[in-house]
Coordinates of C-alpha atoms in Angstrom, one line a residue:
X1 CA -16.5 -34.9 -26.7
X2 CA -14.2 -33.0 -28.9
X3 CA -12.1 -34.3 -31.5
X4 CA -8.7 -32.4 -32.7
X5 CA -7.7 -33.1 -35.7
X6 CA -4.2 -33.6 -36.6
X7 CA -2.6 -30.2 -38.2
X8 CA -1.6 -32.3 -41.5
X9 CA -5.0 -34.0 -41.6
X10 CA -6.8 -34.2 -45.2
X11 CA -9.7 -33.6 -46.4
X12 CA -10.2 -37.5 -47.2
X13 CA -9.5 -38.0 -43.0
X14 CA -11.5 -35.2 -42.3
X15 CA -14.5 -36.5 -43.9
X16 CA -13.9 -40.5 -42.6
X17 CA -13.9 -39.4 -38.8
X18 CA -16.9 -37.6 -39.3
X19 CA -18.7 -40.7 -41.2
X20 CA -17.7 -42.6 -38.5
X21 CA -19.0 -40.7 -35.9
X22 CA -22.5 -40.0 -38.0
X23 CA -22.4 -44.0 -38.3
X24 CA -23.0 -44.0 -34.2
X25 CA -25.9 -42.1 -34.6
X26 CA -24.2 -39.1 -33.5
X27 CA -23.6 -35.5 -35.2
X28 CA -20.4 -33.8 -35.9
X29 CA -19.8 -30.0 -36.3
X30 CA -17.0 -29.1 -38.2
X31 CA -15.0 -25.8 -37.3
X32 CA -11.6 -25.4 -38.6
X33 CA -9.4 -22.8 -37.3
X34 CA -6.3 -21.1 -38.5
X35 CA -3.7 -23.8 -37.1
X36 CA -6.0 -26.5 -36.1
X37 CA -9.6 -28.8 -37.2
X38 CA -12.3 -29.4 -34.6
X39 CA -15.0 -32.2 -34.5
X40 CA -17.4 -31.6 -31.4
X41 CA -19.3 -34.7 -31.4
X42 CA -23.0 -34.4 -29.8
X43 CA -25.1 -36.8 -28.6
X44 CA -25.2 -40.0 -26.5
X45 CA -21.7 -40.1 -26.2
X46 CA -22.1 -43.4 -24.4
X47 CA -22.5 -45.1 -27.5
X48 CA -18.7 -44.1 -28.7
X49 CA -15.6 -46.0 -27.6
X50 CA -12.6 -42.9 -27.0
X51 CA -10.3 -46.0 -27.6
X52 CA -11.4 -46.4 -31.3
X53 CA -11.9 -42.8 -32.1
X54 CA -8.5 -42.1 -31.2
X55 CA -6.9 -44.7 -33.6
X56 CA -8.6 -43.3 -36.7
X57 CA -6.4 -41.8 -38.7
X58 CA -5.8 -37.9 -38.5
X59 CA -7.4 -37.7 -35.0
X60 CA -4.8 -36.2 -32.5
X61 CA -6.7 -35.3 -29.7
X62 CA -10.0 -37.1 -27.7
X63 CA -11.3 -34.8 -25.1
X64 CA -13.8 -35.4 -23.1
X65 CA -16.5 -32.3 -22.5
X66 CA -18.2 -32.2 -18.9
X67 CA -19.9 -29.2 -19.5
X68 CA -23.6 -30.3 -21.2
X69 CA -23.4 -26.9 -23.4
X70 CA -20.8 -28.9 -25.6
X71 CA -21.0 -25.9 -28.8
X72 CA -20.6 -23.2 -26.0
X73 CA -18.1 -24.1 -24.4
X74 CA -14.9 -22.5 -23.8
X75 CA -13.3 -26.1 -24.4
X76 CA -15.2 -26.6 -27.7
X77 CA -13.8 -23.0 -28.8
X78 CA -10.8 -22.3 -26.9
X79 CA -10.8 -18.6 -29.0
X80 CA -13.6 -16.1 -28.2
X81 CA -16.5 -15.9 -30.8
X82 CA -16.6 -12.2 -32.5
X83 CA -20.6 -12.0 -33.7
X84 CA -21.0 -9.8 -37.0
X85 CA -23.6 -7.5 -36.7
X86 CA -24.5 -5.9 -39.8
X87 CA -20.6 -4.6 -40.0
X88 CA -20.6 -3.6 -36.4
X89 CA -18.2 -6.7 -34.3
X90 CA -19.4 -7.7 -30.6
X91 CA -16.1 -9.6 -28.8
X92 CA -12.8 -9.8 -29.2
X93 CA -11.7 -6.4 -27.9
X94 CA -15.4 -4.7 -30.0
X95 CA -17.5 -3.3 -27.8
X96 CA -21.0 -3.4 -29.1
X97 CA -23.2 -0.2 -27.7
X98 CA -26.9 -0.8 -28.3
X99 CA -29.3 1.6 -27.3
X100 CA -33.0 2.7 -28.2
X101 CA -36.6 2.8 -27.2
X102 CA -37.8 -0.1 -25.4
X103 CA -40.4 0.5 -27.9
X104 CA -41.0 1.4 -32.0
X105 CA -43.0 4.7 -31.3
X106 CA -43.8 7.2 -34.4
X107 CA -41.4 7.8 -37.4
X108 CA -40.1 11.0 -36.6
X109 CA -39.3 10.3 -32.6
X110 CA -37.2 6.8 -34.4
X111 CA -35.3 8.7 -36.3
X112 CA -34.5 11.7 -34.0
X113 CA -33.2 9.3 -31.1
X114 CA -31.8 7.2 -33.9
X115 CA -30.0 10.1 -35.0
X116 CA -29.1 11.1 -31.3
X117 CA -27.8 8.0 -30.6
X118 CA -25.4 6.9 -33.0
X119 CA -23.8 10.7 -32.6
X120 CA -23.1 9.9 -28.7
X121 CA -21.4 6.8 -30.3
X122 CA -24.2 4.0 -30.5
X123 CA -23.8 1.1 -33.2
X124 CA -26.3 -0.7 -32.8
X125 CA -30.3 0.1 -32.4
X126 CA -33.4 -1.1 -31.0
X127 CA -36.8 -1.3 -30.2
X128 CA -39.3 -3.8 -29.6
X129 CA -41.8 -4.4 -32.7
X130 CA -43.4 -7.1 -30.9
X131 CA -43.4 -6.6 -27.0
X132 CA -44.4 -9.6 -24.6
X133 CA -46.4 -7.5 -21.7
X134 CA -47.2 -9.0 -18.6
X135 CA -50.6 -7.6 -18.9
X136 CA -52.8 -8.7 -21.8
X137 CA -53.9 -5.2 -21.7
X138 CA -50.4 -3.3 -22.1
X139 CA -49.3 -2.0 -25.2
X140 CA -48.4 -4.8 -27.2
X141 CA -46.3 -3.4 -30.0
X142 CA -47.0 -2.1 -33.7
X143 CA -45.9 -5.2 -35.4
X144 CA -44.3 -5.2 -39.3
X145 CA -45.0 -1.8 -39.5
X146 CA -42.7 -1.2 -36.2
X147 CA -40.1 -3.3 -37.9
X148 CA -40.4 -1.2 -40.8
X149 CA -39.6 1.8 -38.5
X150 CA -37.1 0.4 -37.0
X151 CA -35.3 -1.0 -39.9
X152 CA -35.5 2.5 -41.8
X153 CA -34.5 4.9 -38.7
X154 CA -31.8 2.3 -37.9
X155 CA -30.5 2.1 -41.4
X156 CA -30.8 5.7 -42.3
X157 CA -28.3 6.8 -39.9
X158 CA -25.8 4.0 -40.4
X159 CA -27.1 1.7 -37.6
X160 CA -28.1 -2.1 -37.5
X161 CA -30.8 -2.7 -36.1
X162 CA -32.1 -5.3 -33.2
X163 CA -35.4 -6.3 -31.9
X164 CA -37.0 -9.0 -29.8
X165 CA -39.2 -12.0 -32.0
X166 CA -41.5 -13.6 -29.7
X167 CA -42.7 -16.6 -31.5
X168 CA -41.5 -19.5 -34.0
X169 CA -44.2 -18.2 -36.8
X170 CA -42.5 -14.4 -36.6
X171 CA -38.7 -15.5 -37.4
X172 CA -38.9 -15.1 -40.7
X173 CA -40.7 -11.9 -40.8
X174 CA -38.8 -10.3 -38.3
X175 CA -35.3 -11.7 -40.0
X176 CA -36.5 -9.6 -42.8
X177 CA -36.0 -6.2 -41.5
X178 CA -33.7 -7.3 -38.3
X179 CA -29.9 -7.4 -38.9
X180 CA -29.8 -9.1 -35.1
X181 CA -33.0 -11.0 -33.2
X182 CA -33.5 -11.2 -29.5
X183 CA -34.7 -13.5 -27.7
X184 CA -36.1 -11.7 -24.7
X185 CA -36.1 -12.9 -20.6
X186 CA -39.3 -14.1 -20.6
X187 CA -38.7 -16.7 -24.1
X188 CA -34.8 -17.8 -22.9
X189 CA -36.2 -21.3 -22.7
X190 CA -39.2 -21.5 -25.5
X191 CA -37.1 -24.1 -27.3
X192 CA -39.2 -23.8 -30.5
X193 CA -38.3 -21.0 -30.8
X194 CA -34.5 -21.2 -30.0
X195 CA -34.2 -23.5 -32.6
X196 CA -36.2 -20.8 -35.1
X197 CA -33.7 -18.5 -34.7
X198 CA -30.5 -21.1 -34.8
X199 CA -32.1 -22.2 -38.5
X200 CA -32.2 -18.4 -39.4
X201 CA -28.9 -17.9 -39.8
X202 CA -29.0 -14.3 -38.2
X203 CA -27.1 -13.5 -35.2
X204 CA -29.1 -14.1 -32.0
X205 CA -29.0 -11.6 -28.9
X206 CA -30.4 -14.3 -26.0
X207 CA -31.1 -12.7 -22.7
X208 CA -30.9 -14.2 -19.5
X209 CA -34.6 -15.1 -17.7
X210 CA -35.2 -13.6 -14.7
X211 CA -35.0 -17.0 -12.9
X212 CA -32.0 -18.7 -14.7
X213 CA -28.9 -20.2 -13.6
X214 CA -25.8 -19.7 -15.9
X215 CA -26.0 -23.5 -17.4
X216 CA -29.7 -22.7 -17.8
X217 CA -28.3 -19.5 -20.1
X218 CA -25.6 -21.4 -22.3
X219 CA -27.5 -24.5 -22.5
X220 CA -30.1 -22.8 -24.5
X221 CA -27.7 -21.1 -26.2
X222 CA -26.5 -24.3 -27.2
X223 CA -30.2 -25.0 -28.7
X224 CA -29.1 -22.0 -30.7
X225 CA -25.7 -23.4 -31.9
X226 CA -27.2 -26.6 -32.8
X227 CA -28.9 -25.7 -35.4
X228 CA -25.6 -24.6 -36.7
X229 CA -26.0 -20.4 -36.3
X230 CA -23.1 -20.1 -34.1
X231 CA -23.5 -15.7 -34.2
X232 CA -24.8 -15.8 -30.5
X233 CA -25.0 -13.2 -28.1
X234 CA -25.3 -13.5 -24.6
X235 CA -27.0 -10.7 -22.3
X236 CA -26.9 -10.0 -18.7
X237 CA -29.9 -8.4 -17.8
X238 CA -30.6 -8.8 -14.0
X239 CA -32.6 -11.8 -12.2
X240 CA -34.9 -12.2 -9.7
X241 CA -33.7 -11.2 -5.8
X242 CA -35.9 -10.8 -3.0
X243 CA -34.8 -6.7 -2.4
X244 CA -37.4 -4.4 -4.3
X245 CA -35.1 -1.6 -4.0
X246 CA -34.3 -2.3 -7.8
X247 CA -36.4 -4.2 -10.5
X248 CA -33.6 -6.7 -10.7
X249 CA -30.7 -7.8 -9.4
X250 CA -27.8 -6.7 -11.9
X251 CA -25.5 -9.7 -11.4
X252 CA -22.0 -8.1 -12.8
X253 CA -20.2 -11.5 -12.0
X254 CA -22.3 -13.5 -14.9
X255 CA -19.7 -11.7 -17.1
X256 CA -16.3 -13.4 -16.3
X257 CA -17.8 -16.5 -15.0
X258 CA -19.7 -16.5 -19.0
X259 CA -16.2 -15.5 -20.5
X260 CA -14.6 -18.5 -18.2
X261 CA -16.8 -21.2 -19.6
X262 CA -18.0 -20.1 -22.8
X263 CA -16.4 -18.5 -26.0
X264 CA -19.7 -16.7 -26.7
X265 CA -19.4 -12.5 -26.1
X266 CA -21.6 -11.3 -23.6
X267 CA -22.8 -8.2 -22.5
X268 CA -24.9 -6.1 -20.2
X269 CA -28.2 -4.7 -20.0
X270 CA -28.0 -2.0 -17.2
X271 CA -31.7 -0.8 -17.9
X272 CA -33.8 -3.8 -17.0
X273 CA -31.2 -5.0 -14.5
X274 CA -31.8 -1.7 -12.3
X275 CA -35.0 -0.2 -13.8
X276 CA -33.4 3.6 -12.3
X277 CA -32.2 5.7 -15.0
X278 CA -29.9 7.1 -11.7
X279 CA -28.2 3.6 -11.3
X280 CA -27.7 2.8 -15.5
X281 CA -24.7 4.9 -15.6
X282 CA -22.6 3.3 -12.9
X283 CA -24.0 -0.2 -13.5
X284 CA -23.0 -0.3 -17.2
X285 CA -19.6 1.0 -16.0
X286 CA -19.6 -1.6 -13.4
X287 CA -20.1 -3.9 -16.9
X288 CA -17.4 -3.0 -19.1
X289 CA -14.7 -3.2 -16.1
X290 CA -16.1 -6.7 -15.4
X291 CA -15.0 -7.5 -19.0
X292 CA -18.6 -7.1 -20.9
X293 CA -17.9 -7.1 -24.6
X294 CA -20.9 -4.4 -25.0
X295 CA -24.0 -2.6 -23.5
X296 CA -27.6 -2.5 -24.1
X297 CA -29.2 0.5 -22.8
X298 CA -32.8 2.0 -23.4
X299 CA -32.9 5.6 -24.1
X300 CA -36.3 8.0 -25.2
X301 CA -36.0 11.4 -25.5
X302 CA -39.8 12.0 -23.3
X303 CA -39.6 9.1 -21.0
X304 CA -43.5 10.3 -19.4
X305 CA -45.0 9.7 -22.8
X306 CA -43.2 6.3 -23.9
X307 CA -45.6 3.4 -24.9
X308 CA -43.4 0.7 -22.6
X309 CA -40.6 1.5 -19.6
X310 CA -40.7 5.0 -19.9
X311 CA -39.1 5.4 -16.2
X312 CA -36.0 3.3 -16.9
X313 CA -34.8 4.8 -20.2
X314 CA -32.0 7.4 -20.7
X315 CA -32.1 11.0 -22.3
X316 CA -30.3 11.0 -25.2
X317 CA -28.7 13.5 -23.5
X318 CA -27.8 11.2 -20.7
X319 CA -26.5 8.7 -22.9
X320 CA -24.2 11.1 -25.2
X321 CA -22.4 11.0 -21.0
X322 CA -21.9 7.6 -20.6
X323 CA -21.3 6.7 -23.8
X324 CA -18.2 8.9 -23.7
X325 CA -17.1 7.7 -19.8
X326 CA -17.8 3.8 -22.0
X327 CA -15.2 5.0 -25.2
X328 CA -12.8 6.1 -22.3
X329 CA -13.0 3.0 -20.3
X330 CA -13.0 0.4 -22.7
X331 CA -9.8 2.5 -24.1
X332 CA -8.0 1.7 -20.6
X333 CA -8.7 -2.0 -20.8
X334 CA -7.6 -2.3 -24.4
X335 CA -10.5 -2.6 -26.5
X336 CA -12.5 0.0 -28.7
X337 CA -16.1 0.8 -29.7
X338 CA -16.5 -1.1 -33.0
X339 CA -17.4 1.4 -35.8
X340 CA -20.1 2.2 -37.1
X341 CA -20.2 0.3 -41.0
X342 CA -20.0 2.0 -44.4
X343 CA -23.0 0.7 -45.8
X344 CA -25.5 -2.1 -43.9
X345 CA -26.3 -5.0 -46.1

């Protein structure tokens, strides 16, 4: 349930109602807000009386959360969540635009799309370090020294940078050189490693698997907010459907139904929804109309020699065209690409 405080509440009130609730064996999180104080209250909420709660002094408000994502929720956090990125803001009227190779390739090719990129108006790039394959034969990434390219091509051309960690032992690593970590399709629901990257502390991008309901997508986002990192990022990225026409299906109506029950940003992944470099353009259109708060889109500049999903990514030339239609639509609906930042911490 959540708790609202009342707006003349003290500290001293404040810290009783959350000793009372951490005496049921229950755990509190905290979030104050410009006019109001907020106590979400997770756990067996079967063990707490709303009677009592509501008589303790300072509480205004008892309200009951149905959803089980109680963090994610829109009731939890009635205002949208804006994630900081390294200086570049996803939500709230910024659009983030992410784009890179699916994979960290050689030095020079990093920096030149890097380069390429953030002129067509990118802010945020990637490229997978460490790529779960479906064959054990695939190429399977170039490890710290592909963060290390990524981090430098990223950084030396004014971008963040975000890539995919795979497993619990490689959070800290990868937080190292990543201003962003995704959690890829294929890992939505490897709890261990959920609640590695909620204890990190860095913002999260968490992709939806290829099989997974919406309350499959926020409740493990909510693994994610329980540790207490509450920088989450929410991607559309196309699920399973039984037409082969397209490698996925690109389910455009994830985004307002997301942005009706959660506060979390979300945004769109046009490249593994369709896997057609002919359909990106329109679908990540299709995104921003349907309210997406950013796009993630691959892009290589020599798709036939690419280590990984060569035939899906963009020219950079390509890009530099629908990045400009994405400025001009997300213009018409009242929101801007965020900026690139002065200087990346």
């Amino acid at each position: 349930m959540i708790l609202i405080l009342k707006s003349g509440a003290t500290d001293d009130q404040v810290d009783h109602v959350i000793e009372r609730v951490e005496a049921l064996g229950l755990k509190a999180h905290l979030s104050r807000g410009t006019f109001r104080t907020i106590i979400g209250i997770i756990g067996d909420e079967s063990q707490i009386a709303e009677e009592s709660i509501r008589a303790i002094p300072g509480v205004s408000k008892v309200i009951p959360v149905l959803p089980p994502y109680k963090l994610a929720s829109r009731e939890a956090h009635p205002d949208g969540t804006i994630v900081d990125v390294g200086g570049v803001k996803i939500g709230g009227g910024n659009i983030g635009l992410i784009a890179g190779p699916c994979s960290v390739e050689e030095e020079d090719r990093m920096h030149r799309i890097a380069e390429q990129v953030a002129a067509a108006g990118a802010n945020i790039f990637r490229g997978g370090a460490f790529k779960p394959r479906t064959s054990p034969y695939a190429f399977q990434g170039l490890g710290e020294e592909g963060l290390k390219r990524l981090r430098d091509a990223g950084h030396a051309h004014g971008m963040p940078v975000v890539t995919e960690v795979t497993d619990p032992r490689l959070v800290e690593l990868v937080a190292e050189y990543a201003d962003m970590l995704q959690v890829g399709a294929r890992n939505m629901q490897n709890f261990a490693l959920l609640n590695e990257v909620g204890a990190s502390k860095r913002p999260v991008l968490l992709k939806r698997g290829m099989s997974a309901t919406i309350n499959d997508l926020l409740m493990c986002a909510e693994y994610i907010l329980s540790q207490g990192n509450m920088n989450v990022v929410l991607c559309e990225r196309g699920i399973k459907g039984f037409d082969p026409a397209t490698r996925n299906l690109f389910d455009v109506s994830a985004v307002p139904l997301v942005q009706q029950l959660s506060h979390l940003p979300i945004i769109v992944d046009p490249s593994h929804a369709t896997g057609k470099p002919e359909l990106i353009p329109a679908c990540a259109l299709a995104g921003l109309a349907a309210g997406a708060d950013g796009v993630h889109i691959e892009v290589h500049d020599c798709p036939e020699v690419a280590k990984s999903d060569g035939p899906q990514a963009l020219l950079p030339e390509q890009y530099a065209e629908v990045a400009a239609q994405m400025k001009q639509l997300a213009e018409l609906f009242g929101k801007s690409i965020s900026p690139l930042p002065e200087t990346i911490a």
